[in-house]
GROMACS .gro file of N, CA and C in nm:
model
  513
    1SER      N    1   0.084  -0.119   0.000
    1SER     CA    2   0.000   0.000   0.000
    1SER      C    3   0.089   0.126   0.000
    2HIS      N    4   0.189   0.124   0.088
    2HIS     CA    5   0.279   0.239   0.097
    2HIS      C    6   0.357   0.257  -0.034
    3SER      N    7   0.402   0.144  -0.093
    3SER     CA    8   0.480   0.152  -0.217
    3SER      C    9   0.391   0.195  -0.336
    4LYS      N   10   0.258   0.159  -0.328
    4LYS     CA   11   0.167   0.201  -0.435
    4LYS      C   12   0.149   0.353  -0.434
    5LYS      N   13   0.142   0.415  -0.313
    5LYS     CA   14   0.131   0.560  -0.303
    5LYS      C   15   0.253   0.628  -0.362
    6TRP      N   16   0.372   0.575  -0.329
    6TRP     CA   17   0.494   0.634  -0.382
    6TRP      C   18   0.502   0.616  -0.533
    7GLY      N   19   0.459   0.503  -0.577
    7GLY     CA   20   0.459   0.478  -0.724
    7GLY      C   21   0.366   0.574  -0.795
    8LEU      N   22   0.247   0.598  -0.735
    8LEU     CA   23   0.150   0.692  -0.794
    8LEU      C   24   0.206   0.834  -0.792
    9ARG      N   25   0.270   0.873  -0.681
    9ARG     CA   26   0.330   1.007  -0.672
    9ARG      C   27   0.439   1.026  -0.777
   10LEU      N   28   0.520   0.923  -0.795
   10LEU     CA   29   0.627   0.928  -0.894
   10LEU      C   30   0.569   0.940  -1.034
   11LEU      N   31   0.464   0.867  -1.062
   11LEU     CA   32   0.397   0.873  -1.192
   11LEU      C   33   0.338   1.012  -1.218
   12VAL      N   34   0.273   1.072  -1.117
   12VAL     CA   35   0.216   1.206  -1.130
   12VAL      C   36   0.327   1.307  -1.152
   13ALA      N   37   0.435   1.297  -1.074
   13ALA     CA   38   0.548   1.390  -1.090
   13ALA      C   39   0.607   1.380  -1.229
   14ALA      N   40   0.623   1.259  -1.280
   14ALA     CA   41   0.677   1.241  -1.415
   14ALA      C   42   0.584   1.304  -1.519
   15GLY      N   43   0.453   1.287  -1.500
   15GLY     CA   44   0.355   1.347  -1.591
   15GLY      C   45   0.360   1.499  -1.589
   16VAL      N   46   0.372   1.556  -1.471
   16VAL     CA   47   0.382   1.702  -1.458
   16VAL      C   48   0.508   1.753  -1.526
   17LEU      N   49   0.621   1.687  -1.501
   17LEU     CA   50   0.747   1.728  -1.564
   17LEU      C   51   0.741   1.716  -1.716
   18PHE      N   52   0.682   1.609  -1.764
   18PHE     CA   53   0.668   1.593  -1.910
   18PHE      C   54   0.581   1.703  -1.968
   19ASN      N   55   0.474   1.738  -1.897
   19ASN     CA   56   0.384   1.843  -1.944
   19ASN      C   57   0.454   1.978  -1.950
   20ILE      N   58   0.532   2.009  -1.847
   20ILE     CA   59   0.609   2.135  -1.845
   20ILE      C   60   0.709   2.137  -1.961
   21TYR      N   61   0.779   2.026  -1.979
   21TYR     CA   62   0.876   2.018  -2.090
   21TYR      C   63   0.804   2.034  -2.226
   22SER      N   64   0.692   1.971  -2.242
   22SER     CA   65   0.616   1.979  -2.367
   22SER      C   66   0.569   2.121  -2.394
   23LEU      N   67   0.519   2.191  -2.290
   23LEU     CA   68   0.478   2.331  -2.306
   23LEU      C   69   0.595   2.419  -2.343
   24TRP      N   70   0.707   2.398  -2.280
   24TRP     CA   71   0.828   2.476  -2.312
   24TRP      C   72   0.871   2.452  -2.455
   25GLN      N   73   0.869   2.329  -2.498
   25GLN     CA   74   0.908   2.295  -2.636
   25GLN      C   75   0.817   2.365  -2.736
   26SER      N   76   0.685   2.356  -2.716
   26SER     CA   77   0.591   2.413  -2.814
   26SER      C   78   0.590   2.565  -2.813
   27SER      N   79   0.625   2.624  -2.699
   27SER     CA   80   0.624   2.770  -2.690
   27SER      C   81   0.753   2.834  -2.737
   28TYR      N   82   0.865   2.771  -2.707
   28TYR     CA   83   0.993   2.838  -2.733
   28TYR      C   84   1.083   2.766  -2.835
   29ARG      N   85   1.078   2.637  -2.839
   29ARG     CA   86   1.168   2.565  -2.929
   29ARG      C   87   1.107   2.544  -3.067
   30ARG      N   88   0.985   2.499  -3.073
   30ARG     CA   89   0.918   2.470  -3.202
   30ARG      C   90   0.776   2.523  -3.201
   31PRO      N   91   0.760   2.657  -3.203
   31PRO     CA   92   0.622   2.709  -3.208
   31PRO      C   93   0.556   2.671  -3.338
   32LEU      N   94   0.424   2.674  -3.337
   32LEU     CA   95   0.347   2.636  -3.456
   32LEU      C   96   0.372   2.730  -3.571
   33ASP      N   97   0.380   2.677  -3.687
   33ASP     CA   98   0.395   2.756  -3.810
   33ASP      C   99   0.264   2.830  -3.837
   34LEU      N  100   0.272   2.963  -3.866
   34LEU     CA  101   0.151   3.040  -3.888
   34LEU      C  102   0.078   2.999  -4.015
   35GLN      N  103   0.143   2.925  -4.102
   35GLN     CA  104   0.076   2.877  -4.224
   35GLN      C  105   0.008   2.740  -4.201
   36HIS      N  106   0.026   2.686  -4.084
   36HIS     CA  107  -0.035   2.557  -4.050
   36HIS      C  108  -0.186   2.569  -4.058
   37PRO      N  109  -0.256   2.472  -4.119
   37PRO     CA  110  -0.401   2.487  -4.138
   37PRO      C  111  -0.484   2.495  -4.010
   38TYR      N  112  -0.434   2.449  -3.898
   38TYR     CA  113  -0.513   2.451  -3.776
   38TYR      C  114  -0.483   2.573  -3.687
   39VAL      N  115  -0.409   2.670  -3.741
   39VAL     CA  116  -0.381   2.791  -3.665
   39VAL      C  117  -0.499   2.887  -3.673
   40TYR      N  118  -0.598   2.858  -3.758
   40TYR     CA  119  -0.708   2.950  -3.787
   40TYR      C  120  -0.785   2.996  -3.664
   41VAL      N  121  -0.778   2.921  -3.557
   41VAL     CA  122  -0.853   2.961  -3.438
   41VAL      C  123  -0.793   3.084  -3.371
   42ASN      N  124  -0.671   3.116  -3.406
   42ASN     CA  125  -0.605   3.229  -3.343
   42ASN      C  126  -0.642   3.359  -3.416
   43SER      N  127  -0.693   3.456  -3.341
   43SER     CA  128  -0.727   3.585  -3.398
   43SER      C  129  -0.603   3.671  -3.412
   44THR      N  130  -0.607   3.766  -3.507
   44THR     CA  131  -0.494   3.854  -3.528
   44THR      C  132  -0.510   3.983  -3.447
   45TYR      N  133  -0.404   4.062  -3.444
   45TYR     CA  134  -0.412   4.192  -3.378
   45TYR      C  135  -0.511   4.283  -3.450
   46GLU      N  136  -0.520   4.269  -3.582
   46GLU     CA  137  -0.616   4.349  -3.659
   46GLU      C  138  -0.759   4.320  -3.614
   47GLN      N  139  -0.790   4.191  -3.592
   47GLN     CA  140  -0.923   4.152  -3.549
   47GLN      C  141  -0.954   4.211  -3.412
   48ARG      N  142  -0.857   4.206  -3.322
   48ARG     CA  143  -0.878   4.261  -3.187
   48ARG      C  144  -0.897   4.412  -3.192
   49MET      N  145  -0.820   4.481  -3.279
   49MET     CA  146  -0.832   4.625  -3.292
   49MET      C  147  -0.970   4.663  -3.349
   50LEU      N  148  -1.013   4.589  -3.448
   50LEU     CA  149  -1.145   4.614  -3.509
   50LEU      C  150  -1.256   4.592  -3.407
   51GLU      N  151  -1.246   4.484  -3.332
   51GLU     CA  152  -1.343   4.455  -3.227
   51GLU      C  153  -1.349   4.569  -3.125
   52LYS      N  154  -1.234   4.618  -3.082
   52LYS     CA  155  -1.230   4.727  -2.984
   52LYS      C  156  -1.294   4.854  -3.038
   53ILE      N  157  -1.268   4.884  -3.166
   53ILE     CA  158  -1.325   5.005  -3.228
   53ILE      C  159  -1.478   4.998  -3.228
   54ILE      N  160  -1.530   4.883  -3.270
   54ILE     CA  161  -1.674   4.864  -3.280
   54ILE      C  162  -1.739   4.873  -3.142
   55LEU      N  163  -1.684   4.801  -3.047
   55LEU     CA  164  -1.745   4.795  -2.913
   55LEU      C  165  -1.730   4.930  -2.840
   56ALA      N  166  -1.619   5.000  -2.861
   56ALA     CA  167  -1.601   5.131  -2.795
   56ALA      C  168  -1.704   5.230  -2.849
   57GLU      N  169  -1.733   5.225  -2.978
   57GLU     CA  170  -1.831   5.317  -3.037
   57GLU      C  171  -1.971   5.282  -2.983
   58ALA      N  172  -1.999   5.154  -2.965
   58ALA     CA  173  -2.129   5.111  -2.912
   58ALA      C  174  -2.147   5.156  -2.765
   59VAL      N  175  -2.038   5.160  -2.691
   59VAL     CA  176  -2.046   5.209  -2.553
   59VAL      C  177  -2.077   5.358  -2.552
   60LYS      N  178  -2.013   5.433  -2.643
   60LYS     CA  179  -2.038   5.577  -2.652
   60LYS      C  180  -2.180   5.608  -2.700
   61ARG      N  181  -2.228   5.524  -2.794
   61ARG     CA  182  -2.361   5.545  -2.853
   61ARG      C  183  -2.441   5.417  -2.849
   62PRO      N  184  -2.509   5.388  -2.739
   62PRO     CA  185  -2.583   5.263  -2.723
   62PRO      C  186  -2.689   5.238  -2.832
   63GLY      N  187  -2.735   5.343  -2.896
   63GLY     CA  188  -2.832   5.327  -3.004
   63GLY      C  189  -2.779   5.244  -3.119
   64LEU      N  190  -2.647   5.236  -3.133
   64LEU     CA  191  -2.586   5.157  -3.239
   64LEU      C  192  -2.618   5.008  -3.224
   65LEU      N  193  -2.649   4.965  -3.103
   65LEU     CA  194  -2.681   4.825  -3.081
   65LEU      C  195  -2.808   4.782  -3.155
   66GLN      N  196  -2.885   4.880  -3.201
   66GLN     CA  197  -3.009   4.852  -3.278
   66GLN      C  198  -2.986   4.858  -3.429
   67GLU      N  199  -2.861   4.889  -3.470
   67GLU     CA  200  -2.830   4.901  -3.613
   67GLU      C  201  -2.803   4.761  -3.673
   68ASN      N  202  -2.827   4.749  -3.803
   68ASN     CA  203  -2.797   4.626  -3.875
   68ASN      C  204  -2.647   4.607  -3.891
   69ILE      N  205  -2.602   4.483  -3.876
   69ILE     CA  206  -2.465   4.445  -3.910
   69ILE      C  207  -2.477   4.317  -3.991
   70GLN      N  208  -2.412   4.317  -4.108
   70GLN     CA  209  -2.417   4.199  -4.195
   70GLN      C  210  -2.283   4.126  -4.187
   71ILE      N  211  -2.290   4.004  -4.133
   71ILE     CA  212  -2.171   3.918  -4.125
   71ILE      C  213  -2.182   3.821  -4.244
   72GLY      N  214  -2.147   3.873  -4.362
   72GLY     CA  215  -2.166   3.800  -4.487
   72GLY      C  216  -2.046   3.716  -4.525
   73LEU      N  217  -1.997   3.639  -4.434
   73LEU     CA  218  -1.881   3.555  -4.457
   73LEU      C  219  -1.920   3.407  -4.449
   74PRO      N  220  -1.857   3.323  -4.528
   74PRO     CA  221  -1.885   3.179  -4.513
   74PRO      C  222  -1.845   3.129  -4.374
   75GLU      N  223  -1.738   3.185  -4.318
   75GLU     CA  224  -1.692   3.146  -4.185
   75GLU      C  225  -1.708   3.269  -4.093
   76GLN      N  226  -1.812   3.269  -4.012
   76GLN     CA  227  -1.851   3.390  -3.939
   76GLN      C  228  -1.783   3.404  -3.803
   77TRP      N  229  -1.741   3.298  -3.744
   77TRP     CA  230  -1.684   3.301  -3.609
   77TRP      C  231  -1.561   3.388  -3.609
   78PRO      N  232  -1.534   3.469  -3.507
   78PRO     CA  233  -1.596   3.481  -3.376
   78PRO      C  234  -1.698   3.597  -3.366
   79TRP      N  235  -1.737   3.656  -3.481
   79TRP     CA  236  -1.822   3.776  -3.475
   79TRP      C  237  -1.957   3.755  -3.409
   80PRO      N  238  -2.027   3.642  -3.428
   80PRO     CA  239  -2.153   3.627  -3.355
   80PRO      C  240  -2.136   3.637  -3.203
   81TRP      N  241  -2.024   3.593  -3.152
   81TRP     CA  242  -1.998   3.602  -3.008
   81TRP      C  243  -1.952   3.742  -2.970
   82LEU      N  244  -1.857   3.797  -3.045
   82LEU     CA  245  -1.802   3.928  -3.009
   82LEU      C  246  -1.905   4.040  -3.020
   83LEU      N  247  -1.999   4.027  -3.114
   83LEU     CA  248  -2.101   4.131  -3.136
   83LEU      C  249  -2.237   4.089  -3.082
   84ARG      N  250  -2.238   4.002  -2.984
   84ARG     CA  251  -2.363   3.946  -2.933
   84ARG      C  252  -2.459   4.049  -2.873
   85ASP      N  253  -2.409   4.167  -2.834
   85ASP     CA  254  -2.497   4.269  -2.778
   85ASP      C  255  -2.573   4.345  -2.885
   86PHE      N  256  -2.531   4.332  -3.010
   86PHE     CA  257  -2.603   4.396  -3.119
   86PHE      C  258  -2.728   4.315  -3.150
   87GLN      N  259  -2.840   4.383  -3.167
   87GLN     CA  260  -2.970   4.317  -3.179
   87GLN      C  261  -3.000   4.267  -3.321
   88LYS      N  262  -2.934   4.325  -3.422
   88LYS     CA  263  -2.971   4.293  -3.561
   88LYS      C  264  -2.850   4.245  -3.639
   89LEU      N  265  -2.804   4.124  -3.608
   89LEU     CA  266  -2.696   4.062  -3.683
   89LEU      C  267  -2.757   3.978  -3.794
   90HIS      N  268  -2.705   3.994  -3.913
   90HIS     CA  269  -2.756   3.920  -4.029
   90HIS      C  270  -2.641   3.837  -4.087
   91TYR      N  271  -2.672   3.717  -4.130
   91TYR     CA  272  -2.570   3.625  -4.177
   91TYR      C  273  -2.580   3.593  -4.326
   92ASN      N  274  -2.645   3.680  -4.403
   92ASN     CA  275  -2.659   3.661  -4.546
   92ASN      C  276  -2.523   3.691  -4.612
   93LEU      N  277  -2.483   3.609  -4.708
   93LEU     CA  278  -2.360   3.636  -4.781
   93LEU      C  279  -2.378   3.767  -4.858
   94CYS      N  280  -2.272   3.845  -4.867
   94CYS     CA  281  -2.281   3.980  -4.927
   94CYS      C  282  -2.322   3.981  -5.072
   95ASP      N  283  -2.293   3.874  -5.146
   95ASP     CA  284  -2.332   3.875  -5.287
   95ASP      C  285  -2.469   3.810  -5.311
   96LYS      N  286  -2.533   3.766  -5.205
   96LYS     CA  287  -2.666   3.704  -5.217
   96LYS      C  288  -2.778   3.803  -5.179
   97ASP      N  289  -2.762   3.864  -5.063
   97ASP     CA  290  -2.867   3.951  -5.012
   97ASP      C  291  -2.803   4.060  -4.927
   98VAL      N  292  -2.809   4.185  -4.975
   98VAL     CA  293  -2.747   4.296  -4.904
   98VAL      C  294  -2.850   4.359  -4.810
   99ILE      N  295  -2.816   4.368  -4.683
   99ILE     CA  296  -2.901   4.434  -4.585
   99ILE      C  297  -2.868   4.584  -4.595
  100GLU      N  298  -2.958   4.661  -4.651
  100GLU     CA  299  -2.929   4.801  -4.683
  100GLU      C  300  -2.899   4.883  -4.558
  101GLU      N  301  -2.807   4.977  -4.577
  101GLU     CA  302  -2.770   5.076  -4.475
  101GLU      C  303  -2.720   5.011  -4.345
  102SER      N  304  -2.654   4.901  -4.355
  102SER     CA  305  -2.597   4.838  -4.234
  102SER      C  306  -2.484   4.924  -4.182
  103LEU      N  307  -2.465   4.913  -4.052
  103LEU     CA  308  -2.355   4.983  -3.986
  103LEU      C  309  -2.221   4.929  -4.034
  104ILE      N  310  -2.213   4.797  -4.044
  104ILE     CA  311  -2.089   4.729  -4.083
  104ILE      C  312  -2.126   4.609  -4.171
  105TYR      N  313  -2.043   4.586  -4.272
  105TYR     CA  314  -2.054   4.467  -4.356
  105TYR      C  315  -1.921   4.392  -4.348
  106PHE      N  316  -1.927   4.263  -4.321
  106PHE     CA  317  -1.810   4.176  -4.329
  106PHE      C  318  -1.831   4.091  -4.454
  107CYS      N  319  -1.740   4.100  -4.551
  107CYS     CA  320  -1.761   4.031  -4.679
  107CYS      C  321  -1.641   3.950  -4.722
  108ASP      N  322  -1.671   3.845  -4.793
  108ASP     CA  323  -1.572   3.769  -4.864
  108ASP      C  324  -1.518   3.859  -4.976
  109PRO      N  325  -1.386   3.857  -5.003
  109PRO     CA  326  -1.332   3.945  -5.107
  109PRO      C  327  -1.402   3.930  -5.243
  110ALA      N  328  -1.447   3.810  -5.277
  110ALA     CA  329  -1.514   3.788  -5.406
  110ALA      C  330  -1.647   3.861  -5.414
  111ALA      N  331  -1.710   3.890  -5.300
  111ALA     CA  332  -1.840   3.956  -5.298
  111ALA      C  333  -1.832   4.105  -5.273
  112ALA      N  334  -1.713   4.155  -5.243
  112ALA     CA  335  -1.696   4.295  -5.202
  112ALA      C  336  -1.736   4.394  -5.311
  113ASP      N  337  -1.699   4.367  -5.434
  113ASP     CA  338  -1.733   4.461  -5.544
  113ASP      C  339  -1.884   4.471  -5.560
  114PHE      N  340  -1.951   4.358  -5.552
  114PHE     CA  341  -2.099   4.357  -5.565
  114PHE      C  342  -2.161   4.447  -5.459
  115LEU      N  343  -2.115   4.431  -5.334
  115LEU     CA  344  -2.171   4.511  -5.225
  115LEU      C  345  -2.132   4.659  -5.239
  116GLU      N  346  -2.009   4.682  -5.278
  116GLU     CA  347  -1.960   4.820  -5.289
  116GLU      C  348  -2.047   4.904  -5.383
  117HIS      N  349  -2.097   4.843  -5.489
  117HIS     CA  350  -2.181   4.915  -5.585
  117HIS      C  351  -2.322   4.941  -5.532
  118LYS      N  352  -2.356   4.884  -5.419
  118LYS     CA  353  -2.489   4.905  -5.362
  118LYS      C  354  -2.487   5.006  -5.247
  119LEU      N  355  -2.372   5.053  -5.207
  119LEU     CA  356  -2.361   5.146  -5.095
  119LEU      C  357  -2.417   5.283  -5.134
  120MET      N  358  -2.500   5.336  -5.046
  120MET     CA  359  -2.567   5.464  -5.072
  120MET      C  360  -2.505   5.581  -4.996
  121GLU      N  361  -2.397   5.554  -4.921
  121GLU     CA  362  -2.327   5.660  -4.848
  121GLU      C  363  -2.182   5.615  -4.829
  122PRO      N  364  -2.095   5.707  -4.786
  122PRO     CA  365  -1.954   5.670  -4.770
  122PRO      C  366  -1.930   5.567  -4.661
  123TYR      N  367  -1.846   5.470  -4.692
  123TYR     CA  368  -1.803   5.365  -4.601
  123TYR      C  369  -1.653   5.352  -4.610
  124TRP      N  370  -1.592   5.320  -4.497
  124TRP     CA  371  -1.451   5.278  -4.500
  124TRP      C  372  -1.450   5.137  -4.558
  125LYS      N  373  -1.355   5.110  -4.645
  125LYS     CA  374  -1.337   4.974  -4.697
  125LYS      C  375  -1.200   4.928  -4.650
  126LEU      N  376  -1.198   4.822  -4.573
  126LEU     CA  377  -1.075   4.767  -4.515
  126LEU      C  378  -1.053   4.625  -4.562
  127SER      N  379  -0.931   4.592  -4.594
  127SER     CA  380  -0.894   4.453  -4.621
  127SER      C  381  -0.810   4.409  -4.503
  128LEU      N  382  -0.865   4.318  -4.422
  128LEU     CA  383  -0.799   4.279  -4.297
  128LEU      C  384  -0.787   4.127  -4.284
  129SER      N  385  -0.676   4.082  -4.229
  129SER     CA  386  -0.660   3.942  -4.192
  129SER      C  387  -0.710   3.930  -4.049
  130LEU      N  388  -0.823   3.866  -4.031
  130LEU     CA  389  -0.882   3.858  -3.900
  130LEU      C  390  -0.842   3.731  -3.824
  131ARG      N  391  -0.801   3.629  -3.899
  131ARG     CA  392  -0.756   3.506  -3.834
  131ARG      C  393  -0.634   3.455  -3.908
  132GLN      N  394  -0.541   3.398  -3.832
  132GLN     CA  395  -0.418   3.347  -3.891
  132GLN      C  396  -0.446   3.235  -3.987
  133ALA      N  397  -0.364   3.228  -4.093
  133ALA     CA  398  -0.373   3.124  -4.195
  133ALA      C  399  -0.508   3.126  -4.269
  134ARG      N  400  -0.572   3.241  -4.274
  134ARG     CA  401  -0.698   3.259  -4.349
  134ARG      C  402  -0.681   3.377  -4.441
  135GLU      N  403  -0.757   3.374  -4.550
  135GLU     CA  404  -0.756   3.486  -4.644
  135GLU      C  405  -0.809   3.612  -4.576
  136PRO      N  406  -0.763   3.729  -4.620
  136PRO     CA  407  -0.820   3.854  -4.567
  136PRO      C  408  -0.968   3.866  -4.602
  137VAL      N  409  -1.040   3.940  -4.521
  137VAL     CA  410  -1.180   3.968  -4.549
  137VAL      C  411  -1.193   4.118  -4.575
  138ILE      N  412  -1.302   4.157  -4.638
  138ILE     CA  413  -1.329   4.298  -4.663
  138ILE      C  414  -1.433   4.343  -4.562
  139VAL      N  415  -1.403   4.454  -4.493
  139VAL     CA  416  -1.494   4.509  -4.394
  139VAL      C  417  -1.531   4.650  -4.439
  140PHE      N  418  -1.662   4.676  -4.446
  140PHE     CA  419  -1.713   4.809  -4.477
  140PHE      C  420  -1.772   4.865  -4.348
  141MET      N  421  -1.728   4.986  -4.311
  141MET     CA  422  -1.777   5.049  -4.188
  141MET      C  423  -1.830   5.188  -4.222
  142LYS      N  424  -1.951   5.216  -4.178
  142LYS     CA  425  -2.016   5.343  -4.209
  142LYS      C  426  -1.930   5.459  -4.160
  143LYS      N  427  -1.887   5.544  -4.256
  143LYS     CA  428  -1.795   5.654  -4.223
  143LYS      C  429  -1.861   5.758  -4.134
  144ALA      N  430  -1.992   5.778  -4.145
  144ALA     CA  431  -2.061   5.876  -4.060
  144ALA      C  432  -2.055   5.837  -3.913
  145VAL      N  433  -2.042   5.708  -3.885
  145VAL     CA  434  -2.036   5.659  -3.747
  145VAL      C  435  -1.892   5.643  -3.701
  146PHE      N  436  -1.812   5.581  -3.785
  146PHE     CA  437  -1.672   5.556  -3.752
  146PHE      C  438  -1.588   5.660  -3.827
  147SER      N  439  -1.582   5.780  -3.771
  147SER     CA  440  -1.519   5.892  -3.843
  147SER      C  441  -1.369   5.871  -3.864
  148GLU      N  442  -1.304   5.811  -3.768
  148GLU     CA  443  -1.161   5.784  -3.780
  148GLU      C  444  -1.132   5.639  -3.741
  149ILE      N  445  -1.048   5.577  -3.821
  149ILE     CA  446  -1.007   5.439  -3.790
  149ILE      C  447  -0.856   5.431  -3.797
  150PRO      N  448  -0.795   5.345  -3.717
  150PRO     CA  449  -0.648   5.341  -3.710
  150PRO      C  450  -0.581   5.253  -3.816
  151PHE      N  451  -0.653   5.209  -3.915
  151PHE     CA  452  -0.596   5.120  -4.016
  151PHE      C  453  -0.539   5.202  -4.133
  152GLN      N  454  -0.449   5.294  -4.105
  152GLN     CA  455  -0.395   5.378  -4.209
  152GLN      C  456  -0.322   5.292  -4.315
  153GLY      N  457  -0.343   5.329  -4.441
  153GLY     CA  458  -0.280   5.254  -4.549
  153GLY      C  459  -0.362   5.133  -4.591
  154GLN      N  460  -0.454   5.089  -4.509
  154GLN     CA  461  -0.537   4.974  -4.544
  154GLN      C  462  -0.680   5.016  -4.572
  155ALA      N  463  -0.708   5.146  -4.556
  155ALA     CA  464  -0.847   5.192  -4.564
  155ALA      C  465  -0.865   5.285  -4.684
  156GLU      N  466  -0.978   5.271  -4.750
  156GLU     CA  467  -1.017   5.368  -4.851
  156GLU      C  468  -1.166   5.398  -4.831
  157VAL      N  469  -1.209   5.512  -4.878
  157VAL     CA  470  -1.350   5.548  -4.867
  157VAL      C  471  -1.419   5.512  -4.997
  158VAL      N  472  -1.530   5.439  -4.986
  158VAL     CA  473  -1.608   5.399  -5.104
  158VAL      C  474  -1.754   5.433  -5.078
  159GLY      N  475  -1.836   5.420  -5.183
  159GLY     CA  476  -1.980   5.443  -5.168
  159GLY      C  477  -2.024   5.577  -5.220
  160GLU      N  478  -1.931   5.664  -5.252
  160GLU     CA  479  -1.970   5.796  -5.299
  160GLU      C  480  -1.998   5.798  -5.448
  161SER      N  481  -1.940   5.703  -5.524
  161SER     CA  482  -1.958   5.704  -5.669
  161SER      C  483  -2.105   5.680  -5.707
  162LEU      N  484  -2.174   5.594  -5.634
  162LEU     CA  485  -2.315   5.568  -5.663
  162LEU      C  486  -2.399   5.693  -5.638
  163ILE      N  487  -2.366   5.766  -5.533
  163ILE     CA  488  -2.438   5.891  -5.503
  163ILE      C  489  -2.417   5.991  -5.615
  164LYS      N  490  -2.292   6.003  -5.663
  164LYS     CA  491  -2.263   6.094  -5.773
  164LYS      C  492  -2.338   6.056  -5.899
  165GLU      N  493  -2.339   5.924  -5.929
  165GLU     CA  494  -2.411   5.876  -6.048
  165GLU      C  495  -2.559   5.909  -6.039
  166MET      N  496  -2.619   5.890  -5.921
  166MET     CA  497  -2.763   5.919  -5.905
  166MET      C  498  -2.791   6.068  -5.920
  167ASN      N  499  -2.700   6.152  -5.868
  167ASN     CA  500  -2.718   6.297  -5.882
  167ASN      C  501  -2.707   6.341  -6.027
  168GLU      N  502  -2.617   6.277  -6.104
  168GLU     CA  503  -2.601   6.311  -6.245
  168GLU      C  504  -2.726   6.273  -6.324
  169VAL      N  505  -2.788   6.161  -6.288
  169VAL     CA  506  -2.909   6.115  -6.357
  169VAL      C  507  -3.024   6.212  -6.329
  170THR      N  508  -3.035   6.260  -6.205
  170THR     CA  509  -3.148   6.348  -6.170
  170THR      C  510  -3.128   6.491  -6.220
  171GLU      N  511  -3.006   6.529  -6.256
  171GLU     CA  512  -2.983   6.667  -6.303
  171GLU      C  513  -3.024   6.684  -6.446
   0.00000   0.00000   0.00000
């Protein structure tokens, strides 16, 4: 009985030491390759910054929680969780069904041009890598709400050409 306890303690100690060694190896000696297909669960700094911008604006203006947001991506996670306080989240793909005048659109790059031509006011257009080992996504953010964004060099303003075209037709 006494020797069984010592044997069990030795086995647990060996397991703990192996676990510590394994963690050290994976963290410092051989970290995961960022191109590895299973790294996708890790969010990027860009995703965290975008999340903070959206949530900070919602804290300043709680009425934004009633605005439409279209998460038009084939792979939507983690946005349904991160934006769970918003009441009107839509999951239609951007090239299938555009929810007009949404606060934010998250789009697959292939659908971005289609959506861009439907915008009726200025939006920031951002190409961001939101998760490691995944293609960038296109994010459109209503410029009237998000007046300044920190993604310098990655942002352009779109949506004004359609307004100009409509004004030319009516003149």
